[in-house]
mmCIF file of C-alpha atoms in Angstrom:
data_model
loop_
_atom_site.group_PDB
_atom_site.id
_atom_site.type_symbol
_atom_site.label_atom_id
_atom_site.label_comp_id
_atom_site.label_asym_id
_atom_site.label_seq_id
_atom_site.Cartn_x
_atom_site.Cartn_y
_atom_site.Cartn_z
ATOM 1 C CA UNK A 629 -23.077 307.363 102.885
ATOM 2 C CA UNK A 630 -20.111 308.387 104.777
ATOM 3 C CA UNK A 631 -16.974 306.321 104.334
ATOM 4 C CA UNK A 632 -14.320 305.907 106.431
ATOM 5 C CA UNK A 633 -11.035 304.382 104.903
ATOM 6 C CA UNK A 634 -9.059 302.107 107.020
ATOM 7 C CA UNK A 635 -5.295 300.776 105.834
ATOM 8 C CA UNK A 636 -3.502 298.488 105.722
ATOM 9 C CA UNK A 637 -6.234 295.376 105.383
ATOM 10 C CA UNK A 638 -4.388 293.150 107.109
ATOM 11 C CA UNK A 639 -0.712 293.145 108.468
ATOM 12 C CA UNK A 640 1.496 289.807 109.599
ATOM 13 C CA UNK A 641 4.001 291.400 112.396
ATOM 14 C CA UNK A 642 6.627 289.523 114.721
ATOM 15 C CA UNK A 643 6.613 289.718 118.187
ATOM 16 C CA UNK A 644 7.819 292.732 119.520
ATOM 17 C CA UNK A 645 7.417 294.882 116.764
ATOM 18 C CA UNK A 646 5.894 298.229 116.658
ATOM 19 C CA UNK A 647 2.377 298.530 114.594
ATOM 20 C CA UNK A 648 0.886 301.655 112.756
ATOM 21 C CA UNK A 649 -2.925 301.498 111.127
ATOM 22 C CA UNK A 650 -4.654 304.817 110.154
ATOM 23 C CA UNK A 651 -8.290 305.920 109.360
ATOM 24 C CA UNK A 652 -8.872 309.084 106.209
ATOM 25 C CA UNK A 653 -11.893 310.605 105.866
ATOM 26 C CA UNK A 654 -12.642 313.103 102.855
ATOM 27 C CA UNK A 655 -14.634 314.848 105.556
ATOM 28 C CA UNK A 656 -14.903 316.476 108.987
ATOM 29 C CA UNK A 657 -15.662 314.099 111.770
ATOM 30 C CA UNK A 658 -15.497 315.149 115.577
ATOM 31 C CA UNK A 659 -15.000 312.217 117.039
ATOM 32 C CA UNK A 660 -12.711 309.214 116.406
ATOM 33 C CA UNK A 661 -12.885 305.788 118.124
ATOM 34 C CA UNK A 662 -10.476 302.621 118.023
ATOM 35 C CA UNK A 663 -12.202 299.236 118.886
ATOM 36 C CA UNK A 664 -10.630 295.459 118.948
ATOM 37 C CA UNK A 665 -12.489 292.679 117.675
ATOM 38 C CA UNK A 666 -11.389 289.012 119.122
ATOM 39 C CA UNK A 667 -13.041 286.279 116.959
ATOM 40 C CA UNK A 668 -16.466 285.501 117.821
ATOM 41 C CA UNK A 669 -16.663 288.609 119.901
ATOM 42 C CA UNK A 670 -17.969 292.113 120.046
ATOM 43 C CA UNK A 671 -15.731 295.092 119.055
ATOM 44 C CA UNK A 672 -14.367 296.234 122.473
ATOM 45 C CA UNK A 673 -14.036 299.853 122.740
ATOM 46 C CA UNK A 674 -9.919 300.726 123.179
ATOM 47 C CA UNK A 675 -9.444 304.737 122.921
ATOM 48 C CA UNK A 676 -11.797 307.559 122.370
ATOM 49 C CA UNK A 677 -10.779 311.304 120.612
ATOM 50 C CA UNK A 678 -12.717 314.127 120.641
ATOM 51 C CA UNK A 679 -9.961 316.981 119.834
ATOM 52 C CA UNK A 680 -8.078 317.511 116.863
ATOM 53 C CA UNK A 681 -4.261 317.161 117.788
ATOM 54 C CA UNK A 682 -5.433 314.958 120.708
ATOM 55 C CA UNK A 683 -2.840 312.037 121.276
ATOM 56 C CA UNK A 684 -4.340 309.711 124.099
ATOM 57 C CA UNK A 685 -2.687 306.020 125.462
ATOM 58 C CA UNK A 686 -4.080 303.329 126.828
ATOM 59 C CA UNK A 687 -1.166 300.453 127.895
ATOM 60 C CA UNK A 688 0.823 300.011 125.239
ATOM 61 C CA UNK A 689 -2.076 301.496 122.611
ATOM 62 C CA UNK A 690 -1.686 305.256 121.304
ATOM 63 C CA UNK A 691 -3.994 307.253 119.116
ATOM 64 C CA UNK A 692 -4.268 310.533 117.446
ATOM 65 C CA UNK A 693 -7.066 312.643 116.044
ATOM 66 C CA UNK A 694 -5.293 314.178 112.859
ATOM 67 C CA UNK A 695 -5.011 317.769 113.339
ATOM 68 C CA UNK A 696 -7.390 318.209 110.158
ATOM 69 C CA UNK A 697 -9.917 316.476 111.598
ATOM 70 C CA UNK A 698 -10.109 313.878 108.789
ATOM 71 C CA UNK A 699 -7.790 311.248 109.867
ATOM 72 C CA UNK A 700 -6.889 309.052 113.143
ATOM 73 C CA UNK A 701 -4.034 306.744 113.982
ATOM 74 C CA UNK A 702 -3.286 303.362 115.836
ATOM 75 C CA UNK A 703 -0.100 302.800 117.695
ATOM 76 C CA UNK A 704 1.227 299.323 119.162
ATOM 77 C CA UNK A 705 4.387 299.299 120.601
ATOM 78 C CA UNK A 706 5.875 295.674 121.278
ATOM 79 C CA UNK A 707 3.058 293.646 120.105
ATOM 80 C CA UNK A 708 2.564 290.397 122.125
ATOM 81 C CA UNK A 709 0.493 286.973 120.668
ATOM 82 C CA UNK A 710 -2.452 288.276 122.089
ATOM 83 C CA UNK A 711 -3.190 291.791 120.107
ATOM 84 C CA UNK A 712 -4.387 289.673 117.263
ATOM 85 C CA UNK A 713 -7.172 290.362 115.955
ATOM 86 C CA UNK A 714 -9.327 293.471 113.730
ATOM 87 C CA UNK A 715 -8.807 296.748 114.953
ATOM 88 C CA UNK A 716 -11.964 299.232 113.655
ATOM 89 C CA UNK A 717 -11.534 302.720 113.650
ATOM 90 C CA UNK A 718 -15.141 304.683 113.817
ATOM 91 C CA UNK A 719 -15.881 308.275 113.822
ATOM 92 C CA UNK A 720 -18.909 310.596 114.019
ATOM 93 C CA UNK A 721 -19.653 314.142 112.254
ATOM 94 C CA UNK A 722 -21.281 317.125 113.899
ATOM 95 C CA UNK A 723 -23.553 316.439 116.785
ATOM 96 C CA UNK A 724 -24.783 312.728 115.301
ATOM 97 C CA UNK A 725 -25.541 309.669 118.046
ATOM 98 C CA UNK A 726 -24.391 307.820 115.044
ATOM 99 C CA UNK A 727 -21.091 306.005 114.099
ATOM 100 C CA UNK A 728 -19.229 305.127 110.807
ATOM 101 C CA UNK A 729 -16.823 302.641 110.777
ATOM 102 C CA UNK A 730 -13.685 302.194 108.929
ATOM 103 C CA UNK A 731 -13.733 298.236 107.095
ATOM 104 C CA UNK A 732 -10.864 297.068 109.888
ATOM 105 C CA UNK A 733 -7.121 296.037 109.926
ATOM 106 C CA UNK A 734 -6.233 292.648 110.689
ATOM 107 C CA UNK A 735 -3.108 291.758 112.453
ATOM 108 C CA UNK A 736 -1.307 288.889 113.130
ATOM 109 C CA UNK A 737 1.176 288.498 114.968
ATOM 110 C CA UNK A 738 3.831 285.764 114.965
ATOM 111 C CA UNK A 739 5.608 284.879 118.292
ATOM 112 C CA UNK B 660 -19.036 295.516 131.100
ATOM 113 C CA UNK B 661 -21.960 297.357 129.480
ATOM 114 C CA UNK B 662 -24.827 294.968 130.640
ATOM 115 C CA UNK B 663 -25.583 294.004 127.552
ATOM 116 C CA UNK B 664 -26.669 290.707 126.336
ATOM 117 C CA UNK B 665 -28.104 289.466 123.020
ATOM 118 C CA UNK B 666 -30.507 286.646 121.970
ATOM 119 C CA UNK B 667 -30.368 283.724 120.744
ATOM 120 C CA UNK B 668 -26.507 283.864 120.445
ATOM 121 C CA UNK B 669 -27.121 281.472 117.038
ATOM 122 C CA UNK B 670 -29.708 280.580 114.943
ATOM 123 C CA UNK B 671 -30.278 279.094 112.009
ATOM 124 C CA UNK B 672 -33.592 280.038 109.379
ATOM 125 C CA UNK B 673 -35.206 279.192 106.066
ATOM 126 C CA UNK B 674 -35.961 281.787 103.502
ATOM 127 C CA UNK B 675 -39.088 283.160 103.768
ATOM 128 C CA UNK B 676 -39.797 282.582 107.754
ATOM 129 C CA UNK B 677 -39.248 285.521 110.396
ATOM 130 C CA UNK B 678 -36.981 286.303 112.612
ATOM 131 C CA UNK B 679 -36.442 288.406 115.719
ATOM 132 C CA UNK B 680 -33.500 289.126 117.421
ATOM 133 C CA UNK B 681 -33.537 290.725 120.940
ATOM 134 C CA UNK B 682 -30.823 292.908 122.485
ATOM 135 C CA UNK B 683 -31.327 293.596 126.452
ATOM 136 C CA UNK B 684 -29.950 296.030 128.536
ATOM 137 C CA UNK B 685 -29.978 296.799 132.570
ATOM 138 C CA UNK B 686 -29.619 299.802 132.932
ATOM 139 C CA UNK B 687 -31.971 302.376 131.112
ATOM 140 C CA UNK B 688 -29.552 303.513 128.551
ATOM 141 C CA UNK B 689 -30.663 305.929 125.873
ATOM 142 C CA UNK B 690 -29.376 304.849 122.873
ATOM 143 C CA UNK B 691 -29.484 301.508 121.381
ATOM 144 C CA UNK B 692 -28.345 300.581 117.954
ATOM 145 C CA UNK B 693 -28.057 297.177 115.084
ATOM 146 C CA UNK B 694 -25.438 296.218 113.165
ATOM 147 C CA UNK B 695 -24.388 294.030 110.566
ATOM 148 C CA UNK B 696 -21.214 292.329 110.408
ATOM 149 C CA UNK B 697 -20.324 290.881 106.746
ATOM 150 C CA UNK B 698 -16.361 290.353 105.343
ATOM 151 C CA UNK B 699 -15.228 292.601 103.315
ATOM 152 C CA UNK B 700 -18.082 295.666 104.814
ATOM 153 C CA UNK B 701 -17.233 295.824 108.512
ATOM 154 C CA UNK B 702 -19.883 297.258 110.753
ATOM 155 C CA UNK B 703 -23.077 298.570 109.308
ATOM 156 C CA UNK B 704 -25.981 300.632 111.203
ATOM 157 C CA UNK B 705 -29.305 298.982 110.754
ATOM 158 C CA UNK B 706 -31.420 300.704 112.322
ATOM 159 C CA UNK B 707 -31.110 302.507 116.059
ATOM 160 C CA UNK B 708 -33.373 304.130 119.387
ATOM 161 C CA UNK B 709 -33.061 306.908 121.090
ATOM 162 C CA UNK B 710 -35.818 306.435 123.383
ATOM 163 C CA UNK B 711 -38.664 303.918 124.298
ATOM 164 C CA UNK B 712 -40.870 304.570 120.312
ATOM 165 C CA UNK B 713 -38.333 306.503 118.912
ATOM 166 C CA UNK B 714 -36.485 305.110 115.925
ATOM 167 C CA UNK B 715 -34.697 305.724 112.694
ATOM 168 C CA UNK B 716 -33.055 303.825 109.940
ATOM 169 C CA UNK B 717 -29.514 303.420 109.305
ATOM 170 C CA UNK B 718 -27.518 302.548 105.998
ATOM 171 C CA UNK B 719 -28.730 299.350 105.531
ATOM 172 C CA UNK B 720 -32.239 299.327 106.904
ATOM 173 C CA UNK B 721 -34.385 297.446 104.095
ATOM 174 C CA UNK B 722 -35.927 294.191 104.952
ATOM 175 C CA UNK B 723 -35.720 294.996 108.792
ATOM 176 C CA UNK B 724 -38.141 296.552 111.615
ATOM 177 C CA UNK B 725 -37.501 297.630 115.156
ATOM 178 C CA UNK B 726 -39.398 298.399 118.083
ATOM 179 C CA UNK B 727 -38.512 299.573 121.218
ATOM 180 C CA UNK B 728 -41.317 299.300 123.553
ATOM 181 C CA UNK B 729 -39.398 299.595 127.168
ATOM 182 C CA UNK B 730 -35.806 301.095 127.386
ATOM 183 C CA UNK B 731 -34.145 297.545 128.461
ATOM 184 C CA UNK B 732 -35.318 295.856 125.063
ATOM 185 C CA UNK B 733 -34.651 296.843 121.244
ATOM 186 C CA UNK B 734 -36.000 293.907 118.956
ATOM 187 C CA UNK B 735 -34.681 293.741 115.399
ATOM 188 C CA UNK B 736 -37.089 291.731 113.368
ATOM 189 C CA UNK B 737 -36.652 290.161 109.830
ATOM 190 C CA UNK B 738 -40.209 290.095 108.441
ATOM 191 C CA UNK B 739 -39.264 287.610 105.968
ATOM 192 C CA UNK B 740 -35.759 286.269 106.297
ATOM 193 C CA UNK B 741 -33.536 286.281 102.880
ATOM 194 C CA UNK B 742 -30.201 284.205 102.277
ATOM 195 C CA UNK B 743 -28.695 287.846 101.659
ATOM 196 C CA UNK B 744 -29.061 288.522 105.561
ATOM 197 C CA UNK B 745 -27.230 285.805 106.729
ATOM 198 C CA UNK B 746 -24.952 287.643 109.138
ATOM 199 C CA UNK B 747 -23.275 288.253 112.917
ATOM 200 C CA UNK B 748 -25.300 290.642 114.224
ATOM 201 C CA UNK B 749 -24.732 293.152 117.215
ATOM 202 C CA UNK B 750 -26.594 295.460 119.143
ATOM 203 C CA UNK B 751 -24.835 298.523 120.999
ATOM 204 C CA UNK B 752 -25.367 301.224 123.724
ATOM 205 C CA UNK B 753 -24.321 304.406 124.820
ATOM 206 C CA UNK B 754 -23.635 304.547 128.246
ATOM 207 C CA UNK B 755 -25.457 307.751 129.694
ATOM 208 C CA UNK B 756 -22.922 310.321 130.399
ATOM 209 C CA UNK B 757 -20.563 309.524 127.559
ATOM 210 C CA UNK B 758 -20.956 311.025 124.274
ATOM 211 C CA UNK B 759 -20.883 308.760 121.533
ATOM 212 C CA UNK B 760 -18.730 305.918 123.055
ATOM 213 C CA UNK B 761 -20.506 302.812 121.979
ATOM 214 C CA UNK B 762 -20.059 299.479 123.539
ATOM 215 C CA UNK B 763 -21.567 296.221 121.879
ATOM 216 C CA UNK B 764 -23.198 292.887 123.067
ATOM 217 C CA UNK B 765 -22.121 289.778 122.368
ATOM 218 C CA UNK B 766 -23.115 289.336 118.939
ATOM 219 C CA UNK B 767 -25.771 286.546 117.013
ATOM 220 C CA UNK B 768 -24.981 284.634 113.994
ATOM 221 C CA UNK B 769 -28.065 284.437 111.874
ATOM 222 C CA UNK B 770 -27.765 281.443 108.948
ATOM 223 C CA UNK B 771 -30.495 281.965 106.395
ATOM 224 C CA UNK B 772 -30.846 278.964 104.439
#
């Protein structure tokens, strides 16, 4: 099935530093999600994209849909303690209810 | 907030025995899905509804069944549980209205021994 690559696996930040994670596709997809997953939790849903070229915030979050329409980005700016955790990107093709997801980042951040 | 809640929260199984998870929701959302949570795979469709009977497989759908009988419930059922599906595993809904924006429950951790 579809595959959604996700990079870097993991990351080990300090405290106030600025974070960048991406998502590449070898395909299309018209939609592009970023969720957070706390341990023992469910992915919470942080920013949705459904144009290419879109770049959307949310706090001190920013994404972009990739203007080809195969690839998304994560920005933190001035991480804090509590952004640890695996960020998922996800994205869906052509008029699917469906989702793939991307295998996650994992960040930790050191105060 | 999506309403959602999941049960049981943990459970642990023997090979061979089955198993049925239930994901409840409150307010007569559409679309319901399962996933599988594993290291190293991230999140993988199981199986999903998009109405009360109506049902289709995902990526990783052997060894499970659904049913969705009334629009609050989707059960996932393992007929005969295998050490391979020990798992966290979450259910999801799209909120009516919003196009492809899913939010997820809680989660259960499934221990197939």
């Amino acid at each position: 099935g579809q595959q959604l690559n996700q990079s870097p696996q993991s990351m080990f930040i300090q405290e106030g530093e600025d974070v960048s994670m991406n998502c590449t596709s070898s395909s299309i997809f018209n939609t592009w999600l970023w969720y957070k997953q706390d341990p023992g939790e469910g992915p919470v849903l942080l920013i949705a994209l459904y144009k290419a070229g879109e770049l959307t915030s949310n706090g001190r979050l920013t994404a972009q849909f990739g203007i080809t329409r195969k690839d998304s980005f994560l920005n933190i700016s001035a991480s804090i303690p509590s952004d640890v955790g695996i960020y998922f990107c996800a994205g869906s093709q052509g008029g699917s209810e469906k989702l793939v997801f991307g295998k996650g980042t994992k960040l930790t951040v050191n105060p | 907030d999506a309403g959602i809640t999941q049960s049981p929260r943990h459970k642990v199984t023997e090979t061979g025995t089955p198993v049925t998870l239930r994901c409840h929701q409150t307010e007569n959302h559409r679309y319901m899905y399962w996933y599988r949570q594993d290291p190293g795979h991230g999140l993988r469709l199981i199986h999903y509804s998009y109405g009360v009977k109506d049902t289709d497989k995902g990526e990783v759908s052997d060894g499970y069944s659904v049913s969705r009988s009334k629009t609050e419930d989707f059960l996932l059922t393992l007929e005969s549980a295998t050490s391979s599906q020990t798992s966290v595993y979450f259910c999801a809904i799209i909120l009516s209205g919003v196009y492809n924006e899913q939010f997820f429950g809680p989660g259960t951790r499934l221990t197939v021994l």
